[in-house]
Every structure is written in C-alpha cells, then in structure tokens.
Amino acid sequence: MNTQHKTESFSNLLSFVREELERRKGDIRTIASVTGIAYDTCLRIKNGEGDPGYSKVQKLADYLSKVPA
C-alpha cells in the first residue's frame, strides 16, 4: 500500500468517526468509557482539533461500526 493510499484510507476512517461522533454526541461519554479513549480526546476528534493517532481512530471506528446508534 503506498503512502497516498494510506493517507486517503486514514482520512476516510477519520471522516467516518467524526460523523458518527457528531451523530451520537449524547453518547460520547459512554463511547469513551467503553473504548478506553479519554472523553476529551473523543471530543477533540469529533471537533477536528489536533492530529489524532491512527490507533485511537481505528479503535473508535471499530466500536462505532459494530454498535448501532
């Protein structure tokens, strides 16, 4: 997989996570607790602040894709 493809894949994953966190904004504390990712970090990811690590975004994506809103 080339670097551009990895970047696009991460960008798509991040977009999915941000959209889902926005849709589920009333559940972010629960999502944070279940995934083990700090609530503040989840908020920063949702709000597009900073540069989240791949492992956190992947963990959120895995959870959000499996658990219905």
mmCIF file of C-alpha atoms in Angstrom:
data_model
loop_
_atom_site.group_PDB
_atom_site.id
_atom_site.type_symbol
_atom_site.label_atom_id
_atom_site.label_comp_id
_atom_site.label_asym_id
_atom_site.label_seq_id
_atom_site.Cartn_x
_atom_site.Cartn_y
_atom_site.Cartn_z
ATOM 1 C CA MET A 1 0.000 0.000 0.000
ATOM 2 C CA ASN A 2 1.519 3.334 -0.979
ATOM 3 C CA THR A 3 1.672 6.382 1.262
ATOM 4 C CA GLN A 4 -1.057 8.254 -0.624
ATOM 5 C CA HIS A 5 -3.455 5.317 -0.286
ATOM 6 C CA LYS A 6 -2.709 5.025 3.447
ATOM 7 C CA THR A 7 -3.369 8.747 3.867
ATOM 8 C CA GLU A 8 -6.670 8.501 1.975
ATOM 9 C CA SER A 9 -7.723 5.454 3.996
ATOM 10 C CA PHE A 10 -6.962 7.213 7.277
ATOM 11 C CA SER A 11 -8.775 10.323 6.069
ATOM 12 C CA ASN A 12 -11.862 8.257 5.208
ATOM 13 C CA LEU A 13 -11.711 6.474 8.556
ATOM 14 C CA LEU A 14 -11.344 9.765 10.406
ATOM 15 C CA SER A 15 -14.296 11.259 8.490
ATOM 16 C CA PHE A 16 -16.450 8.249 9.397
ATOM 17 C CA VAL A 17 -15.507 8.554 13.084
ATOM 18 C CA ARG A 18 -16.157 12.311 13.175
ATOM 19 C CA GLU A 19 -19.557 11.908 11.510
ATOM 20 C CA GLU A 20 -20.560 9.116 13.871
ATOM 21 C CA LEU A 21 -19.394 11.016 16.966
ATOM 22 C CA GLU A 22 -21.408 14.026 15.804
ATOM 23 C CA ARG A 23 -24.488 11.841 15.279
ATOM 24 C CA ARG A 24 -24.008 10.231 18.689
ATOM 25 C CA LYS A 25 -22.868 13.314 20.594
ATOM 26 C CA GLY A 26 -25.155 12.473 23.515
ATOM 27 C CA ASP A 27 -23.347 9.138 23.902
ATOM 28 C CA ILE A 28 -19.724 10.292 23.742
ATOM 29 C CA ARG A 29 -19.091 9.662 27.457
ATOM 30 C CA THR A 30 -20.264 6.065 27.041
ATOM 31 C CA ILE A 31 -18.253 5.615 23.839
ATOM 32 C CA ALA A 32 -15.171 6.974 25.610
ATOM 33 C CA SER A 33 -15.668 4.673 28.576
ATOM 34 C CA VAL A 34 -16.220 1.537 26.507
ATOM 35 C CA THR A 35 -13.313 2.186 24.117
ATOM 36 C CA GLY A 36 -10.910 3.352 26.819
ATOM 37 C CA ILE A 37 -10.281 6.614 24.976
ATOM 38 C CA ALA A 38 -10.487 9.755 27.087
ATOM 39 C CA TYR A 39 -13.692 11.763 26.766
ATOM 40 C CA ASP A 40 -11.709 14.923 25.959
ATOM 41 C CA THR A 41 -9.857 13.076 23.201
ATOM 42 C CA CYS A 42 -13.152 11.903 21.705
ATOM 43 C CA LEU A 43 -14.403 15.494 21.733
ATOM 44 C CA ARG A 44 -11.222 16.750 20.067
ATOM 45 C CA ILE A 45 -11.543 14.106 17.356
ATOM 46 C CA LYS A 46 -15.216 14.968 16.822
ATOM 47 C CA ASN A 47 -14.410 18.676 16.605
ATOM 48 C CA GLY A 48 -11.461 18.188 14.258
ATOM 49 C CA GLU A 49 -8.948 19.528 16.757
ATOM 50 C CA GLY A 50 -5.369 18.295 16.703
ATOM 51 C CA ASP A 51 -3.980 15.276 14.913
ATOM 52 C CA PRO A 52 -5.382 12.062 16.412
ATOM 53 C CA GLY A 53 -3.338 8.902 16.324
ATOM 54 C CA TYR A 54 -4.318 6.101 13.993
ATOM 55 C CA SER A 55 -4.819 3.570 16.789
ATOM 56 C CA LYS A 56 -7.396 5.763 18.565
ATOM 57 C CA VAL A 57 -9.292 6.483 15.367
ATOM 58 C CA GLN A 58 -9.244 2.783 14.443
ATOM 59 C CA LYS A 59 -10.491 1.759 17.892
ATOM 60 C CA LEU A 60 -13.356 4.254 17.665
ATOM 61 C CA ALA A 61 -14.189 3.175 14.106
ATOM 62 C CA ASP A 62 -14.292 -0.482 15.150
ATOM 63 C CA TYR A 63 -16.681 0.304 18.002
ATOM 64 C CA LEU A 64 -18.874 2.707 16.034
ATOM 65 C CA SER A 65 -19.235 0.316 13.114
ATOM 66 C CA LYS A 66 -20.361 -2.539 15.362
ATOM 67 C CA VAL A 67 -22.658 -0.767 17.818
ATOM 68 C CA PRO A 68 -25.833 0.777 16.393
ATOM 69 C CA ALA A 69 -26.605 4.385 17.224
#
